Structures are given as structure tokens and as C-alpha cells.
PDB file of C-alpha atoms in Angstrom:
ATOM      1  CA  MET U   1       3.183 -21.289 -62.596  1.00  0.00           C
ATOM      2  CA  GLN U   2       1.609 -24.453 -63.972  1.00  0.00           C
ATOM      3  CA  TRP U   3       3.502 -25.005 -67.158  1.00  0.00           C
ATOM      4  CA  PRO U   4       2.424 -25.324 -69.959  1.00  0.00           C
ATOM      5  CA  ASN U   5      -1.280 -24.417 -69.644  1.00  0.00           C
ATOM      6  CA  ILE U   6      -1.014 -21.055 -67.900  1.00  0.00           C
ATOM      7  CA  ALA U   7       1.993 -20.079 -70.006  1.00  0.00           C
ATOM      8  CA  GLY U   8       0.146 -20.667 -73.303  1.00  0.00           C
ATOM      9  CA  GLN U   9       2.557 -23.386 -74.359  1.00  0.00           C
ATOM     10  CA  ALA U  10       2.215 -27.028 -75.341  1.00  0.00           C
ATOM     11  CA  VAL U  11       4.149 -30.046 -76.469  1.00  0.00           C
ATOM     12  CA  PHE U  12       3.290 -31.505 -79.882  1.00  0.00           C
ATOM     13  CA  THR U  13       4.437 -34.793 -81.361  1.00  0.00           C
ATOM     14  CA  ALA U  14       6.517 -34.226 -84.492  1.00  0.00           C
ATOM     15  CA  GLU U  15       7.385 -37.834 -85.276  1.00  0.00           C
ATOM     16  CA  HIS U  16       7.036 -41.273 -83.742  1.00  0.00           C
ATOM     17  CA  HIS U  17       7.977 -44.870 -84.456  1.00  0.00           C
ATOM     18  CA  MET U  18       5.979 -47.665 -82.790  1.00  0.00           C
ATOM     19  CA  THR U  19       6.972 -51.276 -82.196  1.00  0.00           C
ATOM     20  CA  TYR U  20       4.490 -53.819 -80.876  1.00  0.00           C
ATOM     21  CA  VAL U  21       6.356 -56.579 -79.038  1.00  0.00           C
ATOM     22  CA  HIS U  22       3.728 -58.604 -77.130  1.00  0.00           C
ATOM     23  CA  GLU U  23      -0.051 -58.605 -77.052  1.00  0.00           C
ATOM     24  CA  LEU U  24      -1.919 -57.287 -74.037  1.00  0.00           C
ATOM     25  CA  ARG U  25      -5.169 -59.011 -73.195  1.00  0.00           C
ATOM     26  CA  THR U  26      -8.219 -57.913 -71.242  1.00  0.00           C
ATOM     27  CA  GLY U  27      -7.414 -58.139 -67.554  1.00  0.00           C
ATOM     28  CA  ASP U  28      -3.627 -57.784 -67.942  1.00  0.00           C
ATOM     29  CA  ARG U  29      -2.088 -55.184 -65.635  1.00  0.00           C
ATOM     30  CA  LEU U  30      -0.023 -52.556 -67.435  1.00  0.00           C
ATOM     31  CA  SER U  31       2.081 -49.501 -66.745  1.00  0.00           C
ATOM     32  CA  VAL U  32       3.783 -46.809 -68.796  1.00  0.00           C
ATOM     33  CA  ARG U  33       7.368 -45.580 -68.425  1.00  0.00           C
ATOM     34  CA  VAL U  34       9.059 -42.705 -70.259  1.00  0.00           C
ATOM     35  CA  ARG U  35      12.812 -42.497 -70.898  1.00  0.00           C
ATOM     36  CA  LEU U  36      14.222 -39.172 -72.085  1.00  0.00           C
ATOM     37  CA  LEU U  37      17.184 -39.561 -74.433  1.00  0.00           C
ATOM     38  CA  GLY U  38      18.136 -36.001 -75.305  1.00  0.00           C
ATOM     39  CA  ARG U  39      16.896 -32.516 -76.070  1.00  0.00           C
ATOM     40  CA  SER U  40      17.581 -29.531 -78.260  1.00  0.00           C
ATOM     41  CA  ASP U  41      16.451 -25.948 -77.671  1.00  0.00           C
ATOM     42  CA  ARG U  42      12.940 -26.817 -78.911  1.00  0.00           C
ATOM     43  CA  ALA U  43      12.583 -30.617 -78.924  1.00  0.00           C
ATOM     44  CA  VAL U  44      12.926 -33.789 -76.847  1.00  0.00           C
ATOM     45  CA  HIS U  45      13.765 -37.320 -78.008  1.00  0.00           C
ATOM     46  CA  ALA U  46      12.061 -39.981 -75.865  1.00  0.00           C
ATOM     47  CA  LEU U  47      11.189 -43.653 -75.593  1.00  0.00           C
ATOM     48  CA  VAL U  48       7.797 -44.620 -74.154  1.00  0.00           C
ATOM     49  CA  TYR U  49       7.393 -48.177 -72.873  1.00  0.00           C
ATOM     50  CA  LEU U  50       4.062 -49.921 -72.289  1.00  0.00           C
ATOM     51  CA  LEU U  51       4.835 -52.684 -69.797  1.00  0.00           C
ATOM     52  CA  ASP U  52       2.787 -55.852 -69.325  1.00  0.00           C
ATOM     53  CA  GLU U  53       2.995 -56.148 -65.542  1.00  0.00           C
ATOM     54  CA  THR U  54       1.035 -59.417 -65.535  1.00  0.00           C
ATOM     55  CA  HIS U  55       3.646 -61.252 -67.617  1.00  0.00           C
ATOM     56  CA  GLN U  56       6.634 -59.031 -66.679  1.00  0.00           C
ATOM     57  CA  ARG U  57       7.551 -58.008 -70.237  1.00  0.00           C
ATOM     58  CA  VAL U  58       7.571 -55.070 -72.620  1.00  0.00           C
ATOM     59  CA  SER U  59       4.436 -54.944 -74.736  1.00  0.00           C
ATOM     60  CA  PHE U  60       5.046 -51.833 -76.843  1.00  0.00           C
ATOM     61  CA  VAL U  61       7.768 -49.246 -77.442  1.00  0.00           C
ATOM     62  CA  MET U  62       7.213 -45.826 -79.001  1.00  0.00           C
ATOM     63  CA  GLU U  63      10.129 -43.619 -79.969  1.00  0.00           C
ATOM     64  CA  GLU U  64       9.056 -40.010 -80.224  1.00  0.00           C
ATOM     65  CA  ILE U  65      10.220 -36.483 -80.963  1.00  0.00           C
ATOM     66  CA  PHE U  66       8.255 -33.848 -79.013  1.00  0.00           C
ATOM     67  CA  LEU U  67       8.312 -30.156 -79.953  1.00  0.00           C
ATOM     68  CA  HIS U  68       7.771 -27.232 -77.591  1.00  0.00           C
ATOM     69  CA  VAL U  69       5.159 -24.919 -79.152  1.00  0.00           C
ATOM     70  CA  ASP U  70       3.935 -21.416 -78.354  1.00  0.00           C
ATOM     71  CA  LEU U  71       0.156 -21.685 -78.734  1.00  0.00           C
ATOM     72  CA  GLU U  72      -0.325 -18.040 -79.690  1.00  0.00           C
ATOM     73  CA  SER U  73       2.151 -18.009 -82.582  1.00  0.00           C
ATOM     74  CA  ARG U  74       1.615 -21.743 -83.335  1.00  0.00           C
ATOM     75  CA  LYS U  75       5.376 -22.064 -83.844  1.00  0.00           C
ATOM     76  CA  THR U  76       8.086 -23.976 -82.051  1.00  0.00           C
ATOM     77  CA  SER U  77       9.854 -22.048 -79.328  1.00  0.00           C
ATOM     78  CA  ASP U  78      12.711 -22.613 -76.907  1.00  0.00           C
ATOM     79  CA  TRP U  79      12.014 -24.511 -73.707  1.00  0.00           C
ATOM     80  CA  PRO U  80      11.624 -22.158 -70.735  1.00  0.00           C
ATOM     81  CA  ALA U  81      14.840 -22.250 -68.681  1.00  0.00           C
ATOM     82  CA  ASP U  82      13.216 -23.947 -65.676  1.00  0.00           C
ATOM     83  CA  VAL U  83      11.631 -26.623 -67.869  1.00  0.00           C
ATOM     84  CA  ALA U  84      14.882 -27.204 -69.780  1.00  0.00           C
ATOM     85  CA  GLU U  85      16.688 -27.666 -66.468  1.00  0.00           C
ATOM     86  CA  LYS U  86      14.186 -30.330 -65.361  1.00  0.00           C
ATOM     87  CA  ILE U  87      14.378 -32.089 -68.728  1.00  0.00           C
ATOM     88  CA  ASP U  88      18.185 -32.134 -68.537  1.00  0.00           C
ATOM     89  CA  ALA U  89      18.066 -33.601 -65.028  1.00  0.00           C
ATOM     90  CA  GLN U  90      15.720 -36.369 -66.182  1.00  0.00           C
ATOM     91  CA  ILE U  91      17.879 -37.125 -69.247  1.00  0.00           C
ATOM     92  CA  LYS U  92      20.877 -37.525 -66.959  1.00  0.00           C
ATOM     93  CA  LYS U  93      18.930 -39.781 -64.594  1.00  0.00           C
ATOM     94  CA  ASP U  94      17.549 -41.897 -67.457  1.00  0.00           C
ATOM     95  CA  ALA U  95      21.029 -42.315 -68.980  1.00  0.00           C
ATOM     96  CA  ASP U  96      21.960 -44.308 -65.866  1.00  0.00           C
ATOM     97  CA  LEU U  97      19.191 -46.892 -66.320  1.00  0.00           C
ATOM     98  CA  PRO U  98      20.573 -50.452 -66.370  1.00  0.00           C
ATOM     99  CA  PHE U  99      19.377 -51.279 -69.888  1.00  0.00           C
ATOM    100  CA  GLU U 100      20.224 -49.996 -73.338  1.00  0.00           C
ATOM    101  CA  ALA U 101      17.982 -47.403 -74.963  1.00  0.00           C
ATOM    102  CA  VAL U 102      17.307 -49.153 -78.272  1.00  0.00           C
ATOM    103  CA  THR U 103      16.099 -46.712 -80.930  1.00  0.00           C
ATOM    104  CA  SER U 104      14.875 -47.161 -84.493  1.00  0.00           C
ATOM    105  CA  GLY U 105      17.726 -45.133 -85.959  1.00  0.00           C
ATOM    106  CA  ALA U 106      15.091 -43.394 -88.080  1.00  0.00           C
ATOM    107  CA  MET U 107      14.896 -40.158 -86.104  1.00  0.00           C
ATOM    108  CA  ALA U 108      17.113 -37.800 -84.182  1.00  0.00           C
ATOM    109  CA  LEU U 109      17.164 -34.307 -82.764  1.00  0.00           C
ATOM    110  CA  ARG U 110      18.143 -31.520 -85.151  1.00  0.00           C
TER     111      ARG U 110
END
């Protein structure tokens, strides 16, 4: 099954905190990386990095709380077991990255 579309589920942003670090200019090469920090039954805490590949630096960081939503009921719902397992594996992998996950301190999983 192609989750979430076929399953009638989606991921909504509940909260985010953005920090602009360096300007990107026309012609700069960029990439995006996502670091998962943790999850609850219905949410994920993540950091999203916009990297300036041209100048080898971080341009932007967004800290975000994502919610798993059932599109029929329009309410949050538990992650499907197979999805939760994949999220947990990525959280474990990301915890081993060689740099600190700096957060705003303004948000957390409940």
C-alpha cells in the first residue's frame, strides 16, 4: 500500500519554528535534509535543514511538529504500525549523526 494516499491519511504541520542563518542567492546550489528527533503515538518532532551547497553552510533550519491525521474523520490518529516502525528506525539512525540537534526549546512532543 502507498501510505498515506491510498490509506486516506496525511501528515499535517501543527507547529514550526524557523531560523534563517545565511542568505541563498540565485544560482546557489541547495539541498534539504530532515532529522527526526522523536515521536509519540500521533506526532513526530523533526528538524529540517536547507543547506547551501555552494558555500558549504546551513542556510535555514525549521523545527517542526507533524501530526498524523485520518482524512475522513479529520482528527489525529495513531501511526500505522509499519509506519511507526520506519519512523523509529530513522529516529535511531538520526540520533547517531555527528552533530548536535539544536532545537528552539519552544516545542516538544506531548
